[in-house]
Protein backbone atom coordinates (compact mmCIF):
# COMPACT_ATOMS: atom_id res chain seq x y z
CA UNK A 1 0.00 0.00 0.00
CA UNK A 2 1.40 3.39 -1.02
CA UNK A 3 2.44 5.68 1.76
CA UNK A 4 2.90 2.82 4.24
CA UNK A 5 5.48 3.40 6.93
CA UNK A 6 7.87 0.61 7.89
CA UNK A 7 8.36 0.41 11.65
CA UNK A 8 11.59 -1.18 12.82
CA UNK A 9 11.56 -2.97 16.15
CA UNK A 10 14.17 -1.08 18.21
CA UNK A 11 15.25 -4.32 19.82
CA UNK A 12 16.39 -5.51 16.40
CA UNK A 13 18.07 -2.25 15.42
CA UNK A 14 21.66 -2.59 14.15
CA UNK A 15 24.11 -2.62 17.04
CA UNK A 16 27.54 -1.08 17.33
CA UNK A 17 30.48 -3.32 18.10
CA UNK A 18 30.49 -2.07 21.69
CA UNK A 19 26.80 -2.84 22.14
CA UNK A 20 27.26 -6.35 20.76
CA UNK A 21 30.21 -6.94 23.06
CA UNK A 22 28.22 -5.78 26.08
CA UNK A 23 25.37 -8.08 25.06
CA UNK A 24 27.66 -11.09 24.88
CA UNK A 25 29.23 -10.22 28.25
CA UNK A 26 25.74 -9.91 29.77
CA UNK A 27 24.93 -13.34 28.36
CA UNK A 28 27.51 -14.85 30.72
CA UNK A 29 25.91 -13.25 33.84
CA UNK A 30 29.10 -11.68 35.23
CA UNK A 31 27.56 -10.84 38.62
CA UNK A 32 26.91 -14.55 39.23
CA UNK A 33 30.46 -15.38 38.14
CA UNK A 34 31.79 -12.91 40.72
CA UNK A 35 30.08 -14.89 43.47
CA UNK A 36 31.55 -18.14 42.16
CA UNK A 37 35.08 -16.72 42.11
CA UNK A 38 34.66 -15.43 45.66
CA UNK A 39 34.68 -19.08 46.76
CA UNK A 40 37.37 -20.34 44.37
CA UNK A 41 40.40 -18.28 45.38
CA UNK A 42 39.99 -18.58 49.18
CA UNK A 43 39.64 -22.34 48.77
CA UNK A 44 42.96 -22.34 46.93
CA UNK A 45 44.64 -20.37 49.72
CA UNK A 46 43.33 -22.69 52.42
CA UNK A 47 44.38 -25.78 50.45
CA UNK A 48 47.89 -24.38 49.98
CA UNK A 49 48.20 -23.00 53.50
CA UNK A 50 49.14 -19.66 51.93
CA UNK A 51 49.60 -18.21 48.46
CA UNK A 52 49.57 -21.11 45.95
CA UNK A 53 51.35 -19.25 43.15
CA UNK A 54 50.22 -16.37 40.99
CA UNK A 55 49.98 -18.22 37.69
CA UNK A 56 48.01 -21.06 39.21
CA UNK A 57 45.55 -18.62 40.72
CA UNK A 58 45.24 -16.61 37.50
CA UNK A 59 44.72 -19.64 35.27
CA UNK A 60 42.26 -21.24 37.70
CA UNK A 61 40.26 -18.01 37.85
CA UNK A 62 40.32 -17.63 34.06
CA UNK A 63 39.33 -21.25 33.52
CA UNK A 64 36.58 -21.06 36.11
CA UNK A 65 35.28 -17.82 34.62
CA UNK A 66 35.13 -19.31 31.13
CA UNK A 67 33.38 -22.45 32.34
CA UNK A 68 30.83 -20.56 34.43
CA UNK A 69 30.27 -18.07 31.62
CA UNK A 70 29.60 -20.93 29.22
CA UNK A 71 27.08 -22.48 31.61
CA UNK A 72 25.29 -19.16 32.06
CA UNK A 73 25.19 -18.48 28.32
CA UNK A 74 23.58 -21.85 27.60
CA UNK A 75 21.21 -21.28 30.51
CA UNK A 76 20.16 -18.01 28.87
CA UNK A 77 19.47 -19.84 25.61
CA UNK A 78 17.31 -22.52 27.25
CA UNK A 79 15.47 -20.08 29.54
CA UNK A 80 14.77 -17.39 26.94
CA UNK A 81 11.03 -18.17 26.96
CA UNK A 82 10.85 -17.85 30.75
CA UNK A 83 13.02 -14.73 30.80
CA UNK A 84 10.71 -13.01 28.30
CA UNK A 85 7.77 -13.36 30.73
CA UNK A 86 9.54 -11.92 33.77
CA UNK A 87 10.03 -8.23 34.43
CA UNK A 88 13.36 -8.91 36.12
CA UNK A 89 14.81 -10.77 33.13
CA UNK A 90 12.98 -9.61 30.01
CA UNK A 91 15.83 -7.22 29.14
CA UNK A 92 18.44 -9.99 28.99
CA UNK A 93 20.18 -10.31 25.60
CA UNK A 94 18.09 -13.16 24.17
CA UNK A 95 14.53 -12.06 25.02
CA UNK A 96 15.55 -8.51 24.03
CA UNK A 97 16.83 -9.88 20.68
CA UNK A 98 20.30 -8.43 21.12
CA UNK A 99 21.83 -11.89 20.65
CA UNK A 100 20.56 -14.62 18.34
CA UNK A 101 19.83 -18.07 19.76
CA UNK A 102 22.42 -19.81 17.60
CA UNK A 103 25.11 -17.29 18.53
CA UNK A 104 24.30 -17.60 22.21
CA UNK A 105 24.59 -21.38 22.07
CA UNK A 106 27.89 -21.19 20.20
CA UNK A 107 29.28 -18.76 22.77
CA UNK A 108 28.25 -21.07 25.61
CA UNK A 109 29.81 -24.16 24.06
CA UNK A 110 33.04 -22.39 23.10
CA UNK A 111 33.44 -20.87 26.57
CA UNK A 112 32.79 -24.25 28.21
CA UNK A 113 35.42 -25.98 26.08
CA UNK A 114 37.89 -23.15 26.62
CA UNK A 115 37.35 -23.34 30.38
CA UNK A 116 38.08 -27.06 30.38
CA UNK A 117 41.30 -26.59 28.38
CA UNK A 118 42.58 -23.70 30.51
CA UNK A 119 41.93 -25.58 33.77
CA UNK A 120 43.47 -28.78 32.41
CA UNK A 121 46.64 -27.10 31.16
CA UNK A 122 46.85 -24.42 33.85
CA UNK A 123 45.94 -26.54 36.87
CA UNK A 124 45.13 -30.23 36.43
CA UNK A 125 42.67 -32.62 34.83
CA UNK A 126 40.55 -33.29 37.97
CA UNK A 127 39.87 -29.56 38.39
CA UNK A 128 38.90 -29.29 34.72
CA UNK A 129 36.58 -32.28 34.96
CA UNK A 130 34.87 -30.91 38.07
CA UNK A 131 34.22 -27.53 36.44
CA UNK A 132 32.85 -29.14 33.29
CA UNK A 133 30.68 -31.51 35.33
CA UNK A 134 29.23 -28.46 37.10
CA UNK A 135 28.48 -26.87 33.72
CA UNK A 136 26.72 -30.02 32.50
CA UNK A 137 24.75 -30.38 35.73
CA UNK A 138 23.65 -26.73 35.66
CA UNK A 139 22.46 -26.94 32.07
CA UNK A 140 21.12 -30.49 31.76
CA UNK A 141 19.76 -31.10 35.26
CA UNK A 142 18.89 -27.72 36.76
CA UNK A 143 17.99 -25.62 33.72
CA UNK A 144 16.34 -28.23 31.51
CA UNK A 145 14.61 -30.34 34.17
CA UNK A 146 14.49 -29.13 37.76
CA UNK A 147 13.75 -25.45 37.26
CA UNK A 148 10.47 -26.12 35.49
CA UNK A 149 9.28 -29.15 37.44
CA UNK A 150 9.96 -28.92 41.19
CA UNK A 151 10.02 -26.39 44.00
CA UNK A 152 13.29 -28.00 45.11
CA UNK A 153 14.93 -26.83 41.87
CA UNK A 154 17.36 -24.40 43.44
CA UNK A 155 18.18 -26.78 46.32
CA UNK A 156 19.41 -29.56 44.03
CA UNK A 157 20.59 -27.23 41.31
CA UNK A 158 22.67 -25.31 43.82
CA UNK A 159 25.27 -28.06 43.60
CA UNK A 160 26.56 -26.50 40.38
CA UNK A 161 27.24 -23.17 42.10
CA UNK A 162 28.91 -24.89 45.05
CA UNK A 163 31.49 -26.76 42.94
CA UNK A 164 33.91 -23.81 42.31
CA UNK A 165 35.23 -24.08 45.87
CA UNK A 166 36.08 -27.73 45.23
CA UNK A 167 37.61 -26.78 41.86
CA UNK A 168 39.85 -24.24 43.58
CA UNK A 169 40.97 -26.74 46.20
CA UNK A 170 41.59 -29.44 43.59
CA UNK A 171 43.56 -27.05 41.38
CA UNK A 172 46.10 -26.86 44.24
CA UNK A 173 46.09 -30.40 45.61
CA UNK A 174 45.02 -32.50 42.64
CA UNK A 175 42.19 -34.09 44.60
CA UNK A 176 39.34 -32.85 46.80
CA UNK A 177 39.22 -33.81 50.47
CA UNK A 178 36.74 -33.46 53.34
CA UNK A 179 37.47 -29.77 53.96
CA UNK A 180 36.76 -28.91 50.33
CA UNK A 181 33.45 -30.75 50.49
CA UNK A 182 32.51 -28.82 53.64
CA UNK A 183 33.14 -25.64 51.62
CA UNK A 184 30.89 -27.14 48.98
CA UNK A 185 28.28 -27.76 51.69
CA UNK A 186 28.48 -24.16 52.90
CA UNK A 187 27.65 -22.76 49.45
CA UNK A 188 25.13 -25.54 48.77
CA UNK A 189 23.18 -24.69 51.95
CA UNK A 190 23.58 -20.93 51.41
CA UNK A 191 22.07 -21.02 47.90
CA UNK A 192 18.39 -21.77 48.78
CA UNK A 193 18.31 -19.10 51.51
CA UNK A 194 19.92 -16.61 49.13
CA UNK A 195 17.79 -17.37 46.08
CA UNK A 196 14.45 -17.87 47.82
CA UNK A 197 14.80 -14.37 49.31
CA UNK A 198 14.97 -13.06 45.73
CA UNK A 199 12.08 -15.31 44.72
CA UNK A 200 9.93 -13.90 47.55
CA UNK A 201 10.43 -10.42 46.10
CA UNK A 202 9.71 -11.54 42.53
CA UNK A 203 7.10 -14.18 43.32
CA UNK A 204 4.64 -12.79 40.76
CA UNK A 205 7.26 -13.00 38.02
CA UNK A 206 7.94 -16.67 38.68
CA UNK A 207 4.24 -17.43 38.89
CA UNK A 208 3.60 -15.68 35.55
CA UNK A 209 6.43 -17.67 33.95
CA UNK A 210 5.14 -20.97 35.36
CA UNK A 211 8.31 -21.62 37.38
CA UNK A 212 7.50 -23.51 40.62
CA UNK A 213 9.88 -21.67 42.94
CA UNK A 214 9.07 -22.37 46.58
CA UNK A 215 7.45 -18.95 47.25
CA UNK A 216 5.06 -19.64 44.36
CA UNK A 217 3.84 -23.04 45.56
CA UNK A 218 4.12 -22.61 49.35
CA UNK A 219 2.97 -20.08 51.92
CA UNK A 220 5.28 -17.30 53.06
CA UNK A 221 5.47 -18.96 56.48
CA UNK A 222 6.71 -22.25 55.01
CA UNK A 223 9.12 -20.49 52.67
CA UNK A 224 10.42 -18.30 55.47
CA UNK A 225 10.96 -21.26 57.77
CA UNK A 226 12.88 -23.10 55.05
CA UNK A 227 15.08 -20.04 54.57
CA UNK A 228 15.78 -19.90 58.32
CA UNK A 229 16.69 -23.60 58.37
CA UNK A 230 19.08 -23.30 55.43
CA UNK A 231 20.67 -20.18 56.92
CA UNK A 232 21.22 -22.09 60.18
CA UNK A 233 22.71 -25.02 58.26
CA UNK A 234 25.04 -22.62 56.44
CA UNK A 235 26.19 -21.16 59.75
CA UNK A 236 26.76 -24.60 61.25
CA UNK A 237 28.79 -25.87 58.30
CA UNK A 238 30.86 -22.67 58.37
CA UNK A 239 31.91 -23.45 61.93
CA UNK A 240 32.64 -27.09 61.07
CA UNK A 241 35.28 -26.03 58.56
CA UNK A 242 37.65 -24.56 61.13
CA UNK A 243 38.72 -27.80 62.90
CA UNK A 244 39.26 -29.50 59.53
CA UNK A 245 41.82 -26.92 58.39
CA UNK A 246 44.59 -24.68 59.71
CA UNK A 247 42.20 -21.74 59.92
CA UNK A 248 42.30 -19.87 63.21
CA UNK A 249 40.41 -17.27 65.22
CA UNK A 250 40.12 -14.72 62.41
CA UNK A 251 37.98 -17.12 60.42
CA UNK A 252 36.21 -18.69 63.38
CA UNK A 253 35.03 -15.39 64.89
CA UNK A 254 34.05 -14.02 61.49
CA UNK A 255 32.08 -17.18 60.65
CA UNK A 256 30.26 -17.05 63.98
CA UNK A 257 29.32 -13.38 63.59
CA UNK A 258 28.17 -13.40 59.97
CA UNK A 259 26.47 -16.77 60.44
CA UNK A 260 24.46 -15.54 63.43
CA UNK A 261 23.54 -12.40 61.51
CA UNK A 262 22.43 -14.48 58.52
CA UNK A 263 20.10 -16.51 60.71
CA UNK A 264 18.74 -13.38 62.42
CA UNK A 265 18.04 -11.65 59.10
CA UNK A 266 16.27 -14.82 57.91
CA UNK A 267 14.05 -14.78 61.00
CA UNK A 268 13.22 -11.14 60.30
CA UNK A 269 12.16 -12.08 56.76
CA UNK A 270 9.93 -14.81 58.18
CA UNK A 271 8.18 -12.08 60.18
CA UNK A 272 8.10 -9.50 57.38
CA UNK A 273 8.20 -10.45 53.68
CA UNK A 274 9.05 -6.84 52.79
CA UNK A 275 12.60 -7.59 53.98
CA UNK A 276 13.23 -10.04 51.12
CA UNK A 277 15.68 -7.89 49.16
CA UNK A 278 17.48 -6.86 52.35
CA UNK A 279 18.15 -10.53 53.08
CA UNK A 280 19.12 -11.19 49.47
CA UNK A 281 21.70 -8.40 49.57
CA UNK A 282 22.95 -9.43 52.99
CA UNK A 283 23.39 -13.02 51.81
CA UNK A 284 25.83 -11.73 49.19
CA UNK A 285 27.70 -9.83 51.89
CA UNK A 286 27.68 -12.92 54.11
CA UNK A 287 29.31 -15.16 51.51
CA UNK A 288 31.84 -12.49 50.54
CA UNK A 289 32.90 -11.80 54.13
CA UNK A 290 33.00 -15.48 55.08
CA UNK A 291 35.31 -16.52 52.24
CA UNK A 292 37.35 -13.30 52.39
CA UNK A 293 38.13 -13.93 56.06
CA UNK A 294 38.97 -17.49 55.11
CA UNK A 295 41.57 -16.08 52.68
CA UNK A 296 42.90 -13.57 55.19
CA UNK A 297 43.30 -16.26 57.86
CA UNK A 298 45.11 -18.54 55.41
CA UNK A 299 47.61 -15.78 54.53
CA UNK A 300 48.50 -14.59 58.04
GROMACS .gro file of N, CA, C and O in nm, residues 81-163:
model
  332
   81UNK      N    1   1.248  -1.830   2.692
   81UNK     CA    2   1.103  -1.817   2.696
   81UNK      C    3   1.056  -1.771   2.834
   81UNK      O    4   0.967  -1.687   2.847
   82UNK      N    5   1.118  -1.826   2.939
   82UNK     CA    6   1.085  -1.785   3.075
   82UNK      C    7   1.127  -1.640   3.100
   82UNK      O    8   1.052  -1.560   3.154
   83UNK      N    9   1.249  -1.608   3.057
   83UNK     CA   10   1.302  -1.473   3.080
   83UNK      C   11   1.214  -1.366   3.015
   83UNK      O   12   1.199  -1.256   3.069
   84UNK      N   13   1.155  -1.398   2.900
   84UNK     CA   14   1.071  -1.301   2.830
   84UNK      C   15   0.943  -1.268   2.907
   84UNK      O   16   0.883  -1.162   2.886
   85UNK      N   17   0.901  -1.356   2.998
   85UNK     CA   18   0.777  -1.336   3.073
   85UNK      C   19   0.798  -1.267   3.206
   85UNK      O   20   0.702  -1.232   3.274
   86UNK      N   21   0.924  -1.247   3.245
   86UNK     CA   22   0.954  -1.192   3.377
   86UNK      C   23   1.011  -1.052   3.366
   86UNK      O   24   1.103  -1.027   3.288
   87UNK      N   25   0.955  -0.961   3.446
   87UNK     CA   26   1.003  -0.823   3.443
   87UNK      C   27   1.151  -0.814   3.476
   87UNK      O   28   1.224  -0.731   3.419
   88UNK      N   29   1.196  -0.897   3.567
   88UNK     CA   30   1.336  -0.891   3.612
   88UNK      C   31   1.433  -0.934   3.504
   88UNK      O   32   1.549  -0.893   3.504
   89UNK      N   33   1.388  -1.017   3.410
   89UNK     CA   34   1.481  -1.077   3.313
   89UNK      C   35   1.449  -1.048   3.167
   89UNK      O   36   1.523  -1.091   3.080
   90UNK      N   37   1.340  -0.978   3.141
   90UNK     CA   38   1.298  -0.961   3.001
   90UNK      C   39   1.396  -0.877   2.919
   90UNK      O   40   1.389  -0.877   2.796
   91UNK      N   41   1.486  -0.805   2.987
   91UNK     CA   42   1.583  -0.722   2.914
   91UNK      C   43   1.716  -0.794   2.892
   91UNK      O   44   1.812  -0.732   2.843
   92UNK      N   45   1.723  -0.922   2.926
   92UNK     CA   46   1.844  -0.999   2.899
   92UNK      C   47   1.865  -1.010   2.748
   92UNK      O   48   1.770  -0.994   2.670
   93UNK      N   49   1.986  -1.039   2.703
   93UNK     CA   50   2.018  -1.031   2.560
   93UNK      C   51   1.928  -1.114   2.468
   93UNK      O   52   1.893  -1.066   2.359
   94UNK      N   53   1.889  -1.234   2.508
   94UNK     CA   54   1.809  -1.316   2.417
   94UNK      C   55   1.663  -1.272   2.407
   94UNK      O   56   1.613  -1.251   2.296
   95UNK      N   57   1.590  -1.254   2.517
   95UNK     CA   58   1.453  -1.206   2.502
   95UNK      C   59   1.445  -1.065   2.443
   95UNK      O   60   1.345  -1.028   2.381
   96UNK      N   61   1.552  -0.986   2.461
   96UNK     CA   62   1.555  -0.851   2.403
   96UNK      C   63   1.607  -0.852   2.260
   96UNK      O   64   1.620  -0.746   2.198
   97UNK      N   65   1.638  -0.970   2.207
   97UNK     CA   66   1.683  -0.988   2.068
   97UNK      C   67   1.812  -0.914   2.037
   97UNK      O   68   1.834  -0.869   1.925
   98UNK      N   69   1.899  -0.902   2.136
   98UNK     CA   70   2.030  -0.843   2.112
   98UNK      C   71   2.135  -0.949   2.079
   98UNK      O   72   2.245  -0.917   2.035
   99UNK      N   73   2.099  -1.076   2.102
   99UNK     CA   74   2.183  -1.189   2.065
   99UNK      C   75   2.093  -1.296   2.006
   99UNK      O   76   1.985  -1.323   2.060
  100UNK      N   77   2.135  -1.355   1.896
  100UNK     CA   78   2.056  -1.462   1.834
  100UNK      C   79   2.077  -1.593   1.910
  100UNK      O   80   2.183  -1.614   1.971
  101UNK      N   81   1.978  -1.680   1.903
  101UNK     CA   82   1.983  -1.807   1.976
  101UNK      C   83   2.105  -1.889   1.936
  101UNK      O   84   2.179  -1.939   2.022
  102UNK      N   85   2.128  -1.902   1.807
  102UNK     CA   86   2.242  -1.981   1.760
  102UNK      C   87   2.373  -1.924   1.811
  102UNK      O   88   2.461  -1.999   1.856
  103UNK      N   89   2.386  -1.793   1.806
  103UNK     CA   90   2.511  -1.729   1.853
  103UNK      C   91   2.530  -1.749   2.002
  103UNK      O   92   2.642  -1.773   2.049
  104UNK      N   93   2.421  -1.739   2.077
  104UNK     CA   94   2.430  -1.760   2.221
  104UNK      C   95   2.475  -1.901   2.256
  104UNK      O   96   2.556  -1.922   2.346
  105UNK      N   97   2.421  -1.998   2.183
  105UNK     CA   98   2.459  -2.138   2.207
  105UNK      C   99   2.605  -2.162   2.171
  105UNK      O  100   2.678  -2.230   2.245
  106UNK      N  101   2.649  -2.104   2.060
  106UNK     CA  102   2.789  -2.119   2.020
  106UNK      C  103   2.881  -2.059   2.124
  106UNK      O  104   2.983  -2.120   2.162
  107UNK      N  105   2.847  -1.940   2.173
  107UNK     CA  106   2.928  -1.876   2.277
  107UNK      C  107   2.938  -1.965   2.400
  107UNK      O  108   3.046  -1.984   2.456
  108UNK      N  109   2.825  -2.021   2.443
  108UNK     CA  110   2.825  -2.107   2.561
  108UNK      C  111   2.913  -2.229   2.544
  108UNK      O  112   2.991  -2.264   2.634
  109UNK      N  113   2.902  -2.295   2.431
  109UNK     CA  114   2.981  -2.416   2.406
  109UNK      C  115   3.130  -2.384   2.398
  109UNK      O  116   3.214  -2.453   2.457
  110UNK      N  117   3.163  -2.277   2.325
  110UNK     CA  118   3.304  -2.239   2.310
  110UNK      C  119   3.365  -2.202   2.444
  110UNK      O  120   3.477  -2.244   2.478
  111UNK      N  121   3.292  -2.125   2.525
  111UNK     CA  122   3.344  -2.087   2.657
  111UNK      C  123   3.362  -2.210   2.746
  111UNK      O  124   3.461  -2.220   2.819
  112UNK      N  125   3.267  -2.304   2.740
  112UNK     CA  126   3.279  -2.425   2.821
  112UNK      C  127   3.401  -2.507   2.783
  112UNK      O  128   3.474  -2.555   2.871
  113UNK      N  129   3.424  -2.522   2.655
  113UNK     CA  130   3.542  -2.598   2.608
  113UNK      C  131   3.670  -2.524   2.647
  113UNK      O  132   3.767  -2.586   2.695
  114UNK      N  133   3.671  -2.393   2.628
  114UNK     CA  134   3.789  -2.315   2.662
  114UNK      C  135   3.820  -2.324   2.812
  114UNK      O  136   3.936  -2.335   2.852
  115UNK      N  137   3.715  -2.321   2.895
  115UNK     CA  138   3.735  -2.334   3.038
  115UNK      C  139   3.798  -2.467   3.075
  115UNK      O  140   3.888  -2.473   3.160
  116UNK      N  141   3.751  -2.574   3.012
  116UNK     CA  142   3.808  -2.706   3.038
  116UNK      C  143   3.957  -2.709   3.002
  116UNK      O  144   4.041  -2.757   3.079
  117UNK      N  145   3.991  -2.656   2.885
  117UNK     CA  146   4.130  -2.659   2.838
  117UNK      C  147   4.220  -2.577   2.929
  117UNK      O  148   4.329  -2.621   2.967
  118UNK      N  149   4.175  -2.456   2.966
  118UNK     CA  150   4.258  -2.370   3.051
  118UNK      C  151   4.281  -2.435   3.188
  118UNK      O  152   4.393  -2.435   3.240
  119UNK      N  153   4.176  -2.493   3.246
  119UNK     CA  154   4.193  -2.558   3.377
  119UNK      C  155   4.280  -2.683   3.366
  119UNK      O  156   4.360  -2.712   3.457
  120UNK      N  157   4.266  -2.756   3.260
  120UNK     CA  158   4.347  -2.878   3.241
  120UNK      C  159   4.495  -2.842   3.228
  120UNK      O  160   4.581  -2.898   3.296
  121UNK      N  161   4.525  -2.746   3.140
  121UNK     CA  162   4.664  -2.710   3.116
  121UNK      C  163   4.721  -2.622   3.227
  121UNK      O  164   4.840  -2.632   3.259
  122UNK      N  165   4.636  -2.536   3.285
  122UNK     CA  166   4.685  -2.442   3.385
  122UNK      C  167   4.686  -2.497   3.526
  122UNK      O  168   4.764  -2.451   3.610
  123UNK      N  169   4.600  -2.596   3.553
  123UNK     CA  170   4.594  -2.654   3.687
  123UNK      C  171   4.613  -2.806   3.676
  123UNK      O  172   4.725  -2.855   3.681
  124UNK      N  173   4.503  -2.879   3.660
  124UNK     CA  174   4.513  -3.023   3.643
  124UNK      C  175   4.381  -3.076   3.588
  124UNK      O  176   4.280  -3.007   3.586
  125UNK      N  177   4.384  -3.201   3.544
  125UNK     CA  178   4.267  -3.262   3.483
  125UNK      C  179   4.149  -3.276   3.580
  125UNK      O  180   4.034  -3.248   3.541
  126UNK      N  181   4.170  -3.319   3.706
  126UNK     CA  182   4.055  -3.329   3.797
  126UNK      C  183   3.979  -3.197   3.815
  126UNK      O  184   3.856  -3.196   3.818
  127UNK      N  185   4.053  -3.086   3.825
  127UNK     CA  186   3.987  -2.956   3.839
  127UNK      C  187   3.906  -2.924   3.715
  127UNK      O  188   3.793  -2.873   3.723
  128UNK      N  189   3.961  -2.954   3.598
  128UNK     CA  190   3.890  -2.929   3.472
  128UNK      C  191   3.764  -3.014   3.462
  128UNK      O  192   3.658  -2.966   3.418
  129UNK      N  193   3.774  -3.139   3.502
  129UNK     CA  194   3.658  -3.228   3.496
  129UNK      C  195   3.548  -3.183   3.592
  129UNK      O  196   3.429  -3.190   3.559
  130UNK      N  197   3.587  -3.138   3.711
  130UNK     CA  198   3.487  -3.091   3.807
  130UNK      C  199   3.413  -2.968   3.754
  130UNK      O  200   3.290  -2.960   3.764
  131UNK      N  201   3.485  -2.873   3.697
  131UNK     CA  202   3.422  -2.753   3.644
  131UNK      C  203   3.327  -2.786   3.529
  131UNK      O  204   3.216  -2.732   3.520
  132UNK      N  205   3.370  -2.877   3.443
  132UNK     CA  206   3.285  -2.914   3.329
  132UNK      C  207   3.165  -2.996   3.375
  132UNK      O  208   3.055  -2.982   3.319
  133UNK      N  209   3.182  -3.077   3.477
  133UNK     CA  210   3.068  -3.151   3.533
  133UNK      C  211   2.966  -3.054   3.592
  133UNK      O  212   2.844  -3.074   3.578
  134UNK      N  213   3.014  -2.946   3.656
  134UNK     CA  214   2.923  -2.846   3.710
  134UNK      C  215   2.845  -2.778   3.598
  134UNK      O  216   2.725  -2.752   3.610
  135UNK      N  217   2.915  -2.747   3.488
  135UNK     CA  218   2.848  -2.687   3.372
  135UNK      C  219   2.737  -2.779   3.321
  135UNK      O  220   2.624  -2.735   3.299
  136UNK      N  221   2.769  -2.906   3.302
  136UNK     CA  222   2.672  -3.002   3.250
  136UNK      C  223   2.553  -3.017   3.345
  136UNK      O  224   2.438  -3.024   3.302
  137UNK      N  225   2.582  -3.023   3.475
  137UNK     CA  226   2.475  -3.038   3.573
  137UNK      C  227   2.383  -2.915   3.572
  137UNK      O  228   2.260  -2.929   3.577
  138UNK      N  229   2.443  -2.797   3.565
  138UNK     CA  230   2.365  -2.673   3.566
  138UNK      C  231   2.272  -2.665   3.445
  138UNK      O  232   2.156  -2.627   3.456
  139UNK      N  233   2.324  -2.704   3.329
  139UNK     CA  234   2.246  -2.694   3.207
  139UNK      C  235   2.147  -2.810   3.194
  139UNK      O  236   2.026  -2.788   3.173
  140UNK      N  237   2.195  -2.933   3.207
  140UNK     CA  238   2.112  -3.049   3.176
  140UNK      C  239   2.016  -3.086   3.289
  140UNK      O  240   1.903  -3.130   3.263
  141UNK      N  241   2.059  -3.069   3.413
  141UNK     CA  242   1.976  -3.110   3.526
  141UNK      C  243   1.894  -2.994   3.580
  141UNK      O  244   1.771  -3.001   3.587
  142UNK      N  245   1.963  -2.884   3.618
  142UNK     CA  246   1.889  -2.772   3.676
  142UNK      C  247   1.804  -2.698   3.572
  142UNK      O  248   1.682  -2.687   3.586
  143UNK      N  249   1.869  -2.648   3.467
  143UNK     CA  250   1.799  -2.562   3.372
  143UNK      C  251   1.692  -2.635   3.293
  143UNK      O  252   1.579  -2.588   3.280
  144UNK      N  253   1.726  -2.752   3.241
  144UNK     CA  254   1.634  -2.823   3.151
  144UNK      C  255   1.528  -2.905   3.223
  144UNK      O  256   1.421  -2.931   3.167
  145UNK      N  257   1.555  -2.945   3.348
  145UNK     CA  258   1.461  -3.034   3.417
  145UNK      C  259   1.407  -2.972   3.545
  145UNK      O  260   1.289  -2.942   3.558
  146UNK      N  261   1.493  -2.950   3.642
  146UNK     CA  262   1.449  -2.913   3.776
  146UNK      C  263   1.378  -2.779   3.782
  146UNK      O  264   1.275  -2.767   3.850
  147UNK      N  265   1.429  -2.680   3.713
  147UNK     CA  266   1.375  -2.545   3.726
  147UNK      C  267   1.228  -2.539   3.692
  147UNK      O  268   1.151  -2.464   3.753
  148UNK      N  269   1.185  -2.620   3.597
  148UNK     CA  270   1.047  -2.612   3.549
  148UNK      C  271   0.955  -2.717   3.611
  148UNK      O  272   0.837  -2.719   3.580
  149UNK      N  273   1.010  -2.803   3.698
  149UNK     CA  274   0.928  -2.915   3.744
  149UNK      C  275   0.914  -2.928   3.894
  149UNK      O  276   0.820  -2.995   3.941
  150UNK      N  277   1.002  -2.869   3.975
  150UNK     CA  278   0.996  -2.892   4.119
  150UNK      C  279   1.033  -2.768   4.198
  150UNK      O  280   1.119  -2.690   4.155
  151UNK      N  281   0.970  -2.751   4.312
  151UNK     CA  282   1.002  -2.639   4.400
  151UNK      C  283   1.139  -2.656   4.467
  151UNK      O  284   1.192  -2.562   4.525
  152UNK      N  285   1.195  -2.775   4.456
  152UNK     CA  286   1.329  -2.800   4.511
  152UNK      C  287   1.437  -2.774   4.406
  152UNK      O  288   1.553  -2.814   4.423
  153UNK      N  289   1.400  -2.706   4.298
  153UNK     CA  290   1.493  -2.683   4.187
  153UNK      C  291   1.624  -2.619   4.232
  153UNK      O  292   1.732  -2.668   4.199
  154UNK      N  293   1.615  -2.511   4.307
  154UNK     CA  294   1.736  -2.440   4.344
  154UNK      C  295   1.815  -2.514   4.452
  154UNK      O  296   1.936  -2.494   4.467
  155UNK      N  297   1.748  -2.600   4.529
  155UNK     CA  298   1.818  -2.678   4.632
  155UNK      C  299   1.913  -2.776   4.564
  155UNK      O  300   2.034  -2.779   4.593
  156UNK      N  301   1.858  -2.857   4.474
  156UNK     CA  302   1.941  -2.956   4.403
  156UNK      C  303   2.034  -2.887   4.305
  156UNK      O  304   2.153  -2.918   4.296
  157UNK      N  305   1.979  -2.792   4.231
  157UNK     CA  306   2.059  -2.723   4.131
  157UNK      C  307   2.172  -2.642   4.189
  157UNK      O  308   2.271  -2.611   4.121
  158UNK      N  309   2.162  -2.607   4.318
  158UNK     CA  310   2.267  -2.531   4.382
  158UNK      C  311   2.401  -2.602   4.388
  158UNK      O  312   2.504  -2.538   4.413
  159UNK      N  313   2.401  -2.731   4.362
  159UNK     CA  314   2.527  -2.806   4.360
  159UNK      C  315   2.623  -2.750   4.256
  159UNK      O  316   2.745  -2.749   4.277
  160UNK      N  317   2.570  -2.704   4.144
  160UNK     CA  318   2.656  -2.650   4.038
  160UNK      C  319   2.730  -2.525   4.087
  160UNK      O  320   2.850  -2.508   4.061
  161UNK      N  321   2.661  -2.438   4.160
  161UNK     CA  322   2.724  -2.317   4.210
  161UNK      C  323   2.817  -2.340   4.327
  161UNK      O  324   2.897  -2.253   4.362
  162UNK      N  325   2.806  -2.458   4.390
  162UNK     CA  326   2.891  -2.489   4.505
  162UNK      C  327   3.023  -2.555   4.463
  162UNK      O  328   3.117  -2.562   4.544
  163UNK      N  329   3.031  -2.603   4.340
  163UNK     CA  330   3.149  -2.676   4.294
  163UNK      C  331   3.274  -2.589   4.282
  163UNK      O  332   3.386  -2.638   4.304
   0.00000   0.00000   0.00000
